[in-house]
Amino acid sequence: MNPRHKRTAIVFALLIALAVTHFNLGISFARSEALTEPPTPEPPPITAILTTKGNRPITVNGAQVMSGATIVAGSIIETPDLVGGTISLGALSNLEIGPNTKLSIDFDENGNMRVNLVRGCATVRTKQNVLGQVDTVQGVAGKTDPKRKGFLSVCFPLGAAAPIVTVAEAAGAAAATTGSLAGIIAAGAAAGTLPFAFRGSNPSPSTP
């Protein structure tokens, strides 16, 4: 091999070696970057907004809160005498809570809501394609119909044999009522004031 061809072969070999080195470095860097890349953060929990009557405090997870507080799924809520509140998931659904009530609430990003009512009164209002459900210690008290706007009201005073349940049509008229206070509950459903039908009364002791 003449010197000129030899030099060309050496240069060509060096170029190949350099290219291979760069390629391997690129792979190593990509692997290292993939290993050190921080995990994707979890989305923040879905929250709802609380409004209380007269901006007076109620108890959420053991703390006193007022209007404007954010409520997360799984919260335990208690209202005192004469004070009710509303938990809103925007235009999708809301929960109206009567005085002297204890419950827990779960919901998702689609506005679907499930309430576990320990005592007192709770009213769930839902838009179409949204499900609302209220449970008591006796099981499922009622559900809204996702095919239409929903109205579901459940009252379960401490010591009652069974919850009083009202389900209303979209227009607001009572569709089905069970319990001895059917007339009162139906009237409250039509007027949209059921959670406060017992305002001024104390159907249960202050202790759970």
Short mmCIF file of C-alpha atoms in Angstrom, two decimals:
data_model
loop_
_atom_site.label_atom_id
_atom_site.label_comp_id
_atom_site.label_asym_id
_atom_site.label_seq_id
_atom_site.Cartn_x
_atom_site.Cartn_y
_atom_site.Cartn_z
CA MET A 1 0.00 0.00 0.00
CA ASN A 2 1.44 3.37 -0.98
CA PRO A 3 1.75 6.05 1.68
CA ARG A 4 -1.12 8.10 0.28
CA HIS A 5 -3.56 5.19 0.41
CA LYS A 6 -2.29 4.30 3.88
CA ARG A 7 -2.98 7.80 5.18
CA THR A 8 -6.47 7.72 3.66
CA ALA A 9 -7.22 4.39 5.32
CA ILE A 10 -6.01 5.71 8.69
CA VAL A 11 -8.16 8.85 8.41
CA PHE A 12 -11.17 6.79 7.38
CA ALA A 13 -10.68 4.41 10.34
CA LEU A 14 -10.39 7.35 12.73
CA LEU A 15 -13.63 8.84 11.37
CA ILE A 16 -15.44 5.54 11.87
CA ALA A 17 -14.11 5.20 15.41
CA LEU A 18 -15.17 8.75 16.22
CA ALA A 19 -18.68 8.18 14.86
CA VAL A 20 -19.05 4.96 16.86
CA THR A 21 -17.87 6.74 20.01
CA HIS A 22 -20.40 9.54 19.56
CA PHE A 23 -23.17 7.04 18.91
CA ASN A 24 -22.38 5.07 22.08
CA LEU A 25 -22.15 8.27 24.12
CA GLY A 26 -25.56 9.34 22.81
CA ILE A 27 -27.13 6.03 23.86
CA SER A 28 -25.51 6.19 27.30
CA PHE A 29 -26.69 9.77 27.80
CA ALA A 30 -30.24 8.88 26.77
CA ARG A 31 -30.30 5.93 29.16
CA SER A 32 -28.91 8.03 31.98
CA GLU A 33 -31.46 10.79 31.31
CA ALA A 34 -34.28 8.26 31.31
CA LEU A 35 -33.12 6.83 34.62
CA THR A 36 -32.76 10.22 36.29
CA GLU A 37 -35.94 11.82 34.90
CA PRO A 38 -38.32 12.58 37.79
CA PRO A 39 -41.60 10.67 37.85
CA THR A 40 -44.69 12.37 36.50
CA PRO A 41 -46.42 14.10 39.40
CA GLU A 42 -49.85 12.84 40.37
CA PRO A 43 -52.73 15.18 39.49
CA PRO A 44 -54.05 17.25 42.39
CA PRO A 45 -57.11 15.88 44.19
CA ILE A 46 -60.51 16.98 42.97
CA THR A 47 -61.89 19.68 45.24
CA ALA A 48 -65.26 21.31 45.84
CA ILE A 49 -66.20 24.67 47.34
CA LEU A 50 -68.11 25.12 50.57
CA THR A 51 -70.67 27.82 51.30
CA THR A 52 -72.24 28.04 54.76
CA LYS A 53 -75.38 29.85 55.86
CA GLY A 54 -74.46 33.31 57.09
CA ASN A 55 -70.80 32.43 56.60
CA ARG A 56 -70.94 30.72 59.99
CA PRO A 57 -68.51 27.87 60.71
CA ILE A 58 -69.12 24.17 60.38
CA THR A 59 -66.74 21.28 61.07
CA VAL A 60 -64.80 19.54 58.28
CA ASN A 61 -62.46 16.74 59.30
CA GLY A 62 -62.44 18.08 62.84
CA ALA A 63 -61.57 21.70 61.91
CA GLN A 64 -63.82 24.76 61.88
CA VAL A 65 -64.27 26.17 58.35
CA MET A 66 -66.50 28.76 56.68
CA SER A 67 -67.58 29.79 53.18
CA GLY A 68 -64.87 29.51 50.54
CA ALA A 69 -63.14 26.48 52.06
CA THR A 70 -62.14 23.70 49.70
CA ILE A 71 -63.55 20.25 50.35
CA VAL A 72 -61.72 17.12 49.20
CA ALA A 73 -63.26 13.72 48.57
CA GLY A 74 -63.55 11.64 51.71
CA SER A 75 -64.20 14.61 54.00
CA ILE A 76 -66.31 14.18 57.15
CA ILE A 77 -68.65 17.09 57.71
CA GLU A 78 -70.73 18.13 60.73
CA THR A 79 -73.10 21.09 60.96
CA PRO A 80 -74.34 22.62 64.24
CA ASP A 81 -77.85 23.75 65.14
CA LEU A 82 -79.29 26.40 62.79
CA VAL A 83 -76.32 26.24 60.39
CA GLY A 84 -76.42 24.47 57.05
CA GLY A 85 -74.14 24.56 54.03
CA THR A 86 -73.67 23.73 50.36
CA ILE A 87 -70.79 21.86 48.73
CA SER A 88 -70.54 22.69 45.03
CA LEU A 89 -68.82 20.83 42.23
CA GLY A 90 -69.44 23.67 39.81
CA ALA A 91 -72.18 23.14 37.27
CA LEU A 92 -72.10 19.35 37.66
CA SER A 93 -73.56 18.69 41.10
CA ASN A 94 -73.93 20.04 44.60
CA LEU A 95 -74.78 18.83 48.08
CA GLU A 96 -76.99 20.80 50.44
CA ILE A 97 -76.47 19.94 54.10
CA GLY A 98 -79.07 20.69 56.76
CA PRO A 99 -78.40 21.77 60.35
CA ASN A 100 -77.49 19.13 62.92
CA THR A 101 -76.13 16.83 60.22
CA LYS A 102 -73.12 14.52 60.07
CA LEU A 103 -71.99 12.89 56.84
CA SER A 104 -69.04 12.03 54.65
CA ILE A 105 -68.77 12.82 50.96
CA ASP A 106 -66.93 11.26 48.03
CA PHE A 107 -66.93 12.60 44.46
CA ASP A 108 -64.96 12.47 41.21
CA GLU A 109 -63.94 14.82 38.42
CA ASN A 110 -67.18 14.08 36.54
CA GLY A 111 -69.32 15.37 39.40
CA ASN A 112 -70.54 11.95 40.50
CA MET A 113 -71.21 12.12 44.22
CA ARG A 114 -71.73 9.59 46.99
CA VAL A 115 -72.81 10.66 50.46
CA ASN A 116 -72.79 8.57 53.60
CA LEU A 117 -75.38 10.18 55.88
CA VAL A 118 -74.91 9.43 59.58
CA ARG A 119 -77.65 11.74 60.81
CA GLY A 120 -79.59 14.80 59.70
CA CYS A 121 -80.63 15.86 56.19
CA ALA A 122 -78.78 15.97 52.87
CA THR A 123 -79.94 16.92 49.38
CA VAL A 124 -78.02 16.02 46.22
CA ARG A 125 -78.67 17.90 42.97
CA THR A 126 -77.09 16.62 39.76
CA LYS A 127 -76.98 17.54 36.10
CA GLN A 128 -77.74 15.06 33.32
CA ASN A 129 -75.15 12.25 33.00
CA VAL A 130 -74.13 12.69 36.64
CA LEU A 131 -74.94 10.22 39.40
CA GLY A 132 -75.74 11.14 42.98
CA GLN A 133 -76.19 8.58 45.76
CA VAL A 134 -76.95 8.79 49.47
CA ASP A 135 -76.24 5.88 51.83
CA THR A 136 -77.08 5.38 55.48
CA VAL A 137 -76.14 2.69 57.96
CA GLN A 138 -79.05 0.72 56.48
CA GLY A 139 -77.53 0.76 52.97
CA VAL A 140 -78.35 2.73 49.83
CA ALA A 141 -81.14 5.21 50.60
CA GLY A 142 -81.50 6.51 47.05
CA LYS A 143 -79.87 7.44 43.75
CA THR A 144 -80.47 10.05 41.09
CA ASP A 145 -81.17 9.07 37.49
CA PRO A 146 -78.19 10.05 35.26
CA LYS A 147 -80.56 10.28 32.27
CA ARG A 148 -81.97 13.56 33.59
CA LYS A 149 -81.33 16.28 36.13
CA GLY A 150 -81.50 14.76 39.58
CA PHE A 151 -82.87 15.74 42.98
CA LEU A 152 -82.43 13.37 45.90
CA SER A 153 -83.15 14.31 49.50
CA VAL A 154 -82.62 12.08 52.52
CA CYS A 155 -83.39 12.86 56.16
CA PHE A 156 -82.26 10.45 58.85
CA PRO A 157 -82.76 11.91 62.35
CA LEU A 158 -80.86 10.18 65.11
CA GLY A 159 -82.96 7.31 66.45
CA ALA A 160 -85.22 7.12 63.38
CA ALA A 161 -86.26 3.64 62.26
CA ALA A 162 -85.58 4.43 58.60
CA PRO A 163 -84.47 7.38 56.48
CA ILE A 164 -87.02 9.66 54.82
CA VAL A 165 -86.26 9.73 51.09
CA THR A 166 -87.53 12.09 48.39
CA VAL A 167 -86.70 11.79 44.71
CA ALA A 168 -87.96 14.57 42.42
CA GLU A 169 -88.43 14.92 38.69
CA ALA A 170 -86.42 17.53 36.82
CA ALA A 171 -89.30 20.00 37.15
CA GLY A 172 -89.03 19.76 40.94
CA ALA A 173 -92.26 17.94 41.78
CA ALA A 174 -91.95 15.06 44.23
CA ALA A 175 -91.87 11.74 42.39
CA ALA A 176 -91.53 9.33 45.28
CA THR A 177 -91.43 9.76 49.03
CA THR A 178 -91.11 7.28 51.86
CA GLY A 179 -91.47 7.92 55.57
CA SER A 180 -93.96 9.47 57.94
CA LEU A 181 -93.06 13.08 56.97
CA ALA A 182 -93.99 12.64 53.32
CA GLY A 183 -96.00 15.82 53.06
CA ILE A 184 -93.29 17.99 54.59
CA ILE A 185 -90.54 16.48 52.49
CA ALA A 186 -92.54 16.78 49.25
CA ALA A 187 -93.22 20.43 49.93
CA GLY A 188 -89.56 21.04 50.69
CA ALA A 189 -88.51 19.31 47.49
CA ALA A 190 -90.84 21.43 45.36
CA ALA A 191 -89.61 24.63 47.02
CA GLY A 192 -85.95 23.62 46.96
CA THR A 193 -85.62 24.24 50.70
CA LEU A 194 -85.59 20.72 52.08
CA PRO A 195 -82.17 20.81 53.80
CA PHE A 196 -83.48 23.61 56.00
CA ALA A 197 -86.95 22.19 56.63
CA PHE A 198 -85.86 21.46 60.19
CA ARG A 199 -84.31 24.90 60.77
CA GLY A 200 -84.81 25.96 64.34
CA SER A 201 -85.40 22.42 65.57
CA ASN A 202 -82.96 20.01 67.12
CA PRO A 203 -83.98 16.52 66.07
CA SER A 204 -80.91 14.94 67.65
CA PRO A 205 -78.50 15.52 70.53
CA SER A 206 -75.30 17.38 69.79
CA THR A 207 -73.24 14.24 70.19
CA PRO A 208 -72.86 11.81 67.25
#
